[in-house]
Coordinates of C-alpha atoms in Angstrom, one line a residue:
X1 CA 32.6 39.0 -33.8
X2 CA 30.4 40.2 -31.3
X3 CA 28.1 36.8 -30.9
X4 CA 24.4 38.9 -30.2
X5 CA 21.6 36.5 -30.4
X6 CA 20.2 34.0 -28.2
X7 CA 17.9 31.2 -29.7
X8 CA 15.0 30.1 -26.8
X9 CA 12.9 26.5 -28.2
X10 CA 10.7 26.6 -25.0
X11 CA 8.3 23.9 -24.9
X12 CA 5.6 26.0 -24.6
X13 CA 4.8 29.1 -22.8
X14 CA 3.7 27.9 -19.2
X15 CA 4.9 28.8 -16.1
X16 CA 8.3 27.7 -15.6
X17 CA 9.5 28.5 -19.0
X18 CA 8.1 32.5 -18.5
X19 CA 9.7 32.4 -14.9
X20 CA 12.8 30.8 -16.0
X21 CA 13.7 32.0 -19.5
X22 CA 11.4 34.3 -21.4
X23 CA 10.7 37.0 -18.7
X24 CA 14.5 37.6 -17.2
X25 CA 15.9 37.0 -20.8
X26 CA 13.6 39.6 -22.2
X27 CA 14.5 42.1 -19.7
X28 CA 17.9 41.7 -19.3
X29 CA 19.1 42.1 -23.6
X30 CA 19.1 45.8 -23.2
X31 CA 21.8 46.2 -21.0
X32 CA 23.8 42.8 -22.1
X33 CA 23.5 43.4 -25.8
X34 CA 21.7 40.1 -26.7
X35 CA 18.8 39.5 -28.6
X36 CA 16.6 37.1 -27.8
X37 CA 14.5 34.8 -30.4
X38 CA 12.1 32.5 -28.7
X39 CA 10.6 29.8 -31.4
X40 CA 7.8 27.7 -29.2
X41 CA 7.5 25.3 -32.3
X42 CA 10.0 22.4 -33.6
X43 CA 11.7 25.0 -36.5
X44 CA 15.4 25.3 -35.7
X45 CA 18.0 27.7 -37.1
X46 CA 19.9 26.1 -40.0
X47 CA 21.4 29.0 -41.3
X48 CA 25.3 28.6 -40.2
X49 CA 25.8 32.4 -40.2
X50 CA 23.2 33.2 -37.7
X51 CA 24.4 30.3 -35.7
X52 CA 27.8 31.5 -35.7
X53 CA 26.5 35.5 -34.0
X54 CA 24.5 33.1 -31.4
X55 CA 26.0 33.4 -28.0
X56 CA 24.2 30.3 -26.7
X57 CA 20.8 28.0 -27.8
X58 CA 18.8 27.4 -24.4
X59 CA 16.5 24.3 -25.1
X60 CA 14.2 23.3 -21.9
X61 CA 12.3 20.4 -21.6
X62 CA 14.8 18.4 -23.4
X63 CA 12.6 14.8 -23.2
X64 CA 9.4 15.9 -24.7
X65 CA 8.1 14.9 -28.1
X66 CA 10.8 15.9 -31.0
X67 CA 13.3 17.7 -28.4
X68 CA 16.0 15.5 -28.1
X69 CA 16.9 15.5 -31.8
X70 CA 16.2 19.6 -31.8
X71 CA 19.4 18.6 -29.1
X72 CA 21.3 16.4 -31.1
X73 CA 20.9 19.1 -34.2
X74 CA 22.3 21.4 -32.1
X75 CA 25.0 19.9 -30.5
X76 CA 26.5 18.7 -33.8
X77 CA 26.8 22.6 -34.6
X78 CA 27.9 23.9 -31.3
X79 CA 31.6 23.5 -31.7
X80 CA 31.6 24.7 -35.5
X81 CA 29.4 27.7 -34.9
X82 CA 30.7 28.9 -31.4
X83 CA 27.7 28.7 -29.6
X84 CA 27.1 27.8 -26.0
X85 CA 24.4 24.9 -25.8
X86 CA 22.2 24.9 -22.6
X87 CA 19.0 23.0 -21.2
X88 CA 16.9 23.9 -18.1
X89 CA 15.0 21.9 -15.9
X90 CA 12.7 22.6 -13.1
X91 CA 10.7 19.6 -12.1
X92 CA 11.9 16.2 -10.9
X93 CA 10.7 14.0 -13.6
X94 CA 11.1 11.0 -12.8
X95 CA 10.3 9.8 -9.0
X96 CA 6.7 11.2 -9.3
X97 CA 4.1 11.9 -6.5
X98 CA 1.0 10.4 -6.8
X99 CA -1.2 13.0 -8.6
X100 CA 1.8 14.2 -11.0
X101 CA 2.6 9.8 -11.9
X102 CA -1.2 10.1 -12.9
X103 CA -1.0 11.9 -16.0
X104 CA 1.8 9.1 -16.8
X105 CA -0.6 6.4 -16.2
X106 CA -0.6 5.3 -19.7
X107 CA 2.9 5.3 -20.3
X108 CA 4.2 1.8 -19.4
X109 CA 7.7 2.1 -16.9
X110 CA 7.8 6.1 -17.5
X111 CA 10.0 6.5 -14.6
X112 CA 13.0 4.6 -15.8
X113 CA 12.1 5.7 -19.9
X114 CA 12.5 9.3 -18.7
X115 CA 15.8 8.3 -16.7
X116 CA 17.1 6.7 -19.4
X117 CA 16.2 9.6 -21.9
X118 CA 17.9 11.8 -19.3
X119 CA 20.9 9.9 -19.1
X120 CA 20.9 10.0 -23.4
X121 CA 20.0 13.4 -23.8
X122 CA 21.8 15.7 -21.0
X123 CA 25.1 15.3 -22.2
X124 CA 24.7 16.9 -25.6
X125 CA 24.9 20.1 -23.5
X126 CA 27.2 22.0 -22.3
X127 CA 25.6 23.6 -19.1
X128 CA 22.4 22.2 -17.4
X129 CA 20.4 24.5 -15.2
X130 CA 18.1 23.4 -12.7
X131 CA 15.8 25.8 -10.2
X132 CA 16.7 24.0 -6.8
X133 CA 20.1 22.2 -4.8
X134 CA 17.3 19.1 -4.1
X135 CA 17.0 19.4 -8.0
X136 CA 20.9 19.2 -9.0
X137 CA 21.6 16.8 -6.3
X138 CA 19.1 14.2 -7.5
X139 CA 20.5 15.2 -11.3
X140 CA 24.0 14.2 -10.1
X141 CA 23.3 11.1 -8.2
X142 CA 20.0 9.5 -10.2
X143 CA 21.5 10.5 -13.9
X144 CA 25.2 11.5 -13.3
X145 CA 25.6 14.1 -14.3
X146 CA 26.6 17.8 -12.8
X147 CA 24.3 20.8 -12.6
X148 CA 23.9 24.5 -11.9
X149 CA 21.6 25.8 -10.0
X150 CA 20.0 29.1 -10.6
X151 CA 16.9 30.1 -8.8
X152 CA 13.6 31.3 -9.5
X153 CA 13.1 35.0 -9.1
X154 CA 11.0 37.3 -9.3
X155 CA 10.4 40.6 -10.6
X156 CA 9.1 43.1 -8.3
X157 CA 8.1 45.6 -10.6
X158 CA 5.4 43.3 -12.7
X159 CA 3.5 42.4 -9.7
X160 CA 3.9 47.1 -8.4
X161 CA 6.1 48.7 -6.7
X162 CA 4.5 49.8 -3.8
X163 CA 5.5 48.1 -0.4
X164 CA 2.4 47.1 1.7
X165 CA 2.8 49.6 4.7
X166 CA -0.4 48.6 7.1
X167 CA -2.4 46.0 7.9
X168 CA -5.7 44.8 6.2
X169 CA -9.0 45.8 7.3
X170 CA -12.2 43.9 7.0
X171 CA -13.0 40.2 6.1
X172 CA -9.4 39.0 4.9
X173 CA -8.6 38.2 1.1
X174 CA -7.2 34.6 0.8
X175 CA -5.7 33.4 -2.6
X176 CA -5.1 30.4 -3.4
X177 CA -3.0 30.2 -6.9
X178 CA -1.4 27.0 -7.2
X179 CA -2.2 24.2 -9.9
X180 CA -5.8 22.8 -9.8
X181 CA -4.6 20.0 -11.7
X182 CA -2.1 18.8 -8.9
X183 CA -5.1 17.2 -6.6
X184 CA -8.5 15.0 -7.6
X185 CA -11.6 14.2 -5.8
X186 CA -9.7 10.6 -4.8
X187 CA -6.0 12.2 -4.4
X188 CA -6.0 15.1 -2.6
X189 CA -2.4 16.2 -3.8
X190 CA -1.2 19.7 -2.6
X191 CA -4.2 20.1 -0.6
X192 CA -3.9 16.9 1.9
X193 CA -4.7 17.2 5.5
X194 CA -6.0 20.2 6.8
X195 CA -6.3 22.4 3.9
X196 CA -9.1 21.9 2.3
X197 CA -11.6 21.3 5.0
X198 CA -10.2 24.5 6.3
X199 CA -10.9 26.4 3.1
X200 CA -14.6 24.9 3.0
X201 CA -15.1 25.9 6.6
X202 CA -14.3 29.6 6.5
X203 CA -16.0 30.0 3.0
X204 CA -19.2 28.3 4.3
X205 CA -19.2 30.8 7.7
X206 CA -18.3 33.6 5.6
X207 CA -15.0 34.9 7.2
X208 CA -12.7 34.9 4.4
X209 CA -13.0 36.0 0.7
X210 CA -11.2 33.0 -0.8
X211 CA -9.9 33.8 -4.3
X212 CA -9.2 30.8 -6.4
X213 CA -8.0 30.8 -9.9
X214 CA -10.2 28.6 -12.0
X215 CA -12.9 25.9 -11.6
X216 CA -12.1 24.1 -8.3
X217 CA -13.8 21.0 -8.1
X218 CA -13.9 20.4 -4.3
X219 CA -16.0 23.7 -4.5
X220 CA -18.5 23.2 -6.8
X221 CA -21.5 23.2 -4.1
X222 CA -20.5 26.4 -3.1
X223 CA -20.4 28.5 -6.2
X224 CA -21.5 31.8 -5.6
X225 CA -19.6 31.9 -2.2
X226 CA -15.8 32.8 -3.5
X227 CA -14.1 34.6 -5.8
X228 CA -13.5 32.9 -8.7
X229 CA -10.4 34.5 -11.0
X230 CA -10.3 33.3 -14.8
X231 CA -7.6 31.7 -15.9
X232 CA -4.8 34.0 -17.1
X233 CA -1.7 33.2 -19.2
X234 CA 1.5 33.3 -17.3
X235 CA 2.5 36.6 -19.1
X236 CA -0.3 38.0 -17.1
X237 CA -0.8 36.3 -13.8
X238 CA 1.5 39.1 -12.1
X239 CA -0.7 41.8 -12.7
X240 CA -3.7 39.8 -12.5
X241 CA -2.9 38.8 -9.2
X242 CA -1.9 42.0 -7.8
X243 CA -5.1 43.3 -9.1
X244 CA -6.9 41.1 -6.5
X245 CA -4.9 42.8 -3.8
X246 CA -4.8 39.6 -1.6
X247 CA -4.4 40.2 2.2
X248 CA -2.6 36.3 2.4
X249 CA -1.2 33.9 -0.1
X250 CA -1.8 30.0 0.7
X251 CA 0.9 27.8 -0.6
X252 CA 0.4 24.2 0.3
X253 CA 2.4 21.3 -0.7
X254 CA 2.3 17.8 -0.2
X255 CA 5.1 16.0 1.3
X256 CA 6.9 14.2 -1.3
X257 CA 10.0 14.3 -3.4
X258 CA 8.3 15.9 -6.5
X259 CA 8.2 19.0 -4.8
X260 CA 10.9 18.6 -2.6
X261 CA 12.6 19.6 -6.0
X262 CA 10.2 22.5 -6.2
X263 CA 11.7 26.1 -6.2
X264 CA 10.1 28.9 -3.3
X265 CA 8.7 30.8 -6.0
X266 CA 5.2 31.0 -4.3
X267 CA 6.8 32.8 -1.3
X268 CA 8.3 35.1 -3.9
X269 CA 4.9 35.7 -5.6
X270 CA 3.2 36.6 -1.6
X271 CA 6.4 39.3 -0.8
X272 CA 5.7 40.5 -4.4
X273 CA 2.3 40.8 -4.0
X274 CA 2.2 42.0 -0.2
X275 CA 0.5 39.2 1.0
X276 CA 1.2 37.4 4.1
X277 CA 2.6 33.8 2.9
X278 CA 0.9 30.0 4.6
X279 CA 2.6 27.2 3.1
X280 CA 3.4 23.9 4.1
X281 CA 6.2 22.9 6.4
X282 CA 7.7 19.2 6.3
X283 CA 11.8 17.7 5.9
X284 CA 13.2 19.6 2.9
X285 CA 10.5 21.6 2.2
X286 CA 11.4 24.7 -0.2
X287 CA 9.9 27.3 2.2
X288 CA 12.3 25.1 4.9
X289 CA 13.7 28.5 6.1
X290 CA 10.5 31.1 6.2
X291 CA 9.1 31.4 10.1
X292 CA 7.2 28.5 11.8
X293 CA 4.7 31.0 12.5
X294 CA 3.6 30.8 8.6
X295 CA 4.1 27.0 8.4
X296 CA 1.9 23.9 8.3
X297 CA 2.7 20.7 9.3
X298 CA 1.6 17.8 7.3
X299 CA -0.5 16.5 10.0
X300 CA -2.2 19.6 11.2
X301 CA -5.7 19.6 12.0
X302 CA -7.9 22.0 10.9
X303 CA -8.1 23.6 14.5
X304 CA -3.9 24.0 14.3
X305 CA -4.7 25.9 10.9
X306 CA -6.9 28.2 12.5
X307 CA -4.8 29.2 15.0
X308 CA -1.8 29.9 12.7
X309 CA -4.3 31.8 10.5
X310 CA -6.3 33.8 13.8
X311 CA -2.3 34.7 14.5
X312 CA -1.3 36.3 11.9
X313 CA -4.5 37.9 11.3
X314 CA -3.3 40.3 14.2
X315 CA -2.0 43.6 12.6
X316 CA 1.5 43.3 14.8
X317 CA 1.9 39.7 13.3
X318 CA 0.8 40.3 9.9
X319 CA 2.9 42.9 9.7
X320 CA 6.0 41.7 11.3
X321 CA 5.1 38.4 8.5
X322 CA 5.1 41.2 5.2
X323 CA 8.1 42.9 6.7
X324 CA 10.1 39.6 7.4
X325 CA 9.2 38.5 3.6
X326 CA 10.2 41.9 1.9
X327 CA 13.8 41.7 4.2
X328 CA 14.2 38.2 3.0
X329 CA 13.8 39.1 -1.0
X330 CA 16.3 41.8 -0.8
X331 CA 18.7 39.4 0.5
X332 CA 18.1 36.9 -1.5
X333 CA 17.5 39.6 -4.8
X334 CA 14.3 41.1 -6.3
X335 CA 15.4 38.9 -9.5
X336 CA 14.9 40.7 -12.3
X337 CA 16.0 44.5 -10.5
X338 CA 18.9 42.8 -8.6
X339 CA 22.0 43.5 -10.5
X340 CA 23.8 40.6 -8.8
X341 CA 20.8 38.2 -10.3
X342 CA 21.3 39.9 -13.5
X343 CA 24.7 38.7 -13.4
X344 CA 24.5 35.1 -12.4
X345 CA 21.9 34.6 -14.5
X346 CA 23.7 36.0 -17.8
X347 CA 26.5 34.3 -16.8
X348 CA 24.8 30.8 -16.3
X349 CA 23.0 30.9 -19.6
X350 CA 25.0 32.5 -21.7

């Protein structure tokens, strides 16, 4: 019996479930003769004979409310019905950096209750999938228990095809897209040090046009001075980006282990986008291998940030930087037009 569905319970439809599981499973069916049926509520399939043409259930978030007994369901049925049972994770949930601990502020010892929910739940399935080595490595030696890692990608042709062949002109489009709620007025978060005095400064002279998506706080008193994207689902943020035609792509992170664990996907999203990539540079960081010259150390001053930004503001630089990033995402595969990703990626889930 050829076994041609695939059942998807994401836990909702953010960010890394879209990058991770919806978008490549979507686009990949066709030519792997699946079907995908995402269900983003609690209904499972209890109908034996569907089970039974299922080539594998991929269940992410496996801790949150009502998901580990959507697991246990499963995993009763696995063996009966033939299918392969996977989960994916892509944050380090336990271990948590400052800002991300504070949305767990009201759940008493929620470190070791989600390690020990781990430890319960991950080995009703056959396969976990995480998005980084830091990721699997702290998987093995904080839970014990092994798993595969398959990396974020991205998919060239939702963000255009067109390769950025010259340099910008003009006052310089700077975007910053990253998560405004990973940083408050008392916990500077991802943008620690140097990075937000240095995006107040060059709004408030009027050399950049910073592009933001949302409501920043920190930059309420200058509303009116930046360009302000609405928020956009993740089904949408490719194109929405790309219709800003940023000239650079700002991608700081803090120096802890949360994102340590994190995946390069925002150095994906600049090369996708042609924008030349800024991110933070510090031991393990995910963009640990991209060149110094786009790198910021955590204790940069806001002078050290200007003269990495003045750099690569020259059209040699900035050019060499877009060039470098394209090189680097056809070795390391366009995702979703890379055959060889295609591949692993079938081959991991299903």
């Amino acid at each position: 019996m050829i076994k041609s569905q695939v059942i998807v319970h994401p836990y909702n439809m953010a960010q890394s479930d879209w990058v991770r599981c919806i978008s490549p499973l979507t686009q990949f069916m066709g030519p792997n003769d699946f079907q995908i049926t995402p269900s983003i509520t609690q209904i499972i399939c209890n109908n034996k004979d569907a089970l039974k043409q299922t080539r594998a259930v991929i269940l992410q978030k496996p801790t949150a409310p009502g998901r580990a007994q959507i697991a246990l369901y499963y995993a009763k049925l696995k063996k009966e019905c033939g299918f392969k049972l996977v989960t994916d994770l892509d944050d380090l949930q336990w271990d948590l950096s400052p800002i991300i601990a504070s949305y767990a502020k009201n759940i008493p010892n929620h470190d070791q209750m989600m390690l020990t929910s781990l430890k319960q739940v991950l080995p009703l399935f056959d396969v976990v999938v995480c998005s980084t080595r830091y990721l699997a490595s702290r998987i093995k030696s904080d839970l014990g228990v092994n798993a595969v890692v398959m990396p974020n990608g991205i998919s060239r042709s939702l963000f255009g095809m067109n390769r950025r062949t010259s340099a910008f002109s003009g006052k310089p489009k700077v975007m910053y897209a990253g998560n405004l709620g990973h940083f408050t007025a008392e916990i500077p978060g991802d943008l620690e040090g140097a990075w937000m005095p240095w995006i107040r400064k060059h709004i408030e002279d009027g050399s950049i046009d910073f592009q933001i998506f949302g409501e920043p706080d920190f930059l309420k008193d200058l509303d009116g001075k930046f360009t302000k994207i609405p928020y956009t689902n993740f089904m949408q943020f490719a194109s929405t980006a790309a219709s800003y035609k940023p000239d650079f792509f700002l991608a700081p992170l803090a120096s802890n282990n949360f994102n340590r664990a994190k995946s390069d996907l925002k150095l994906k999203e600049a090369a996708a986008l042609g924008a030349v990539f800024i991110g933070s540079d510090f031991a393990s960081s995910p963009y640990s291998y991209a060149p110094k010259e786009q790198l910021v150390g955590a204790n940069a001053t806001v002078e050290e940030l200007d003269s990495i930004f003045t750099q690569l503001c020259n059209p040699e630089k900035f050019m060499q930087a877009i060039n470098w990033q394209y090189q680097s995402m056809e070795e390391k595969h366009w995702a979703h037009e890379d055959l060889e990703f295609q591949k692993k990626f079938v081959a991991t889930y299903l």
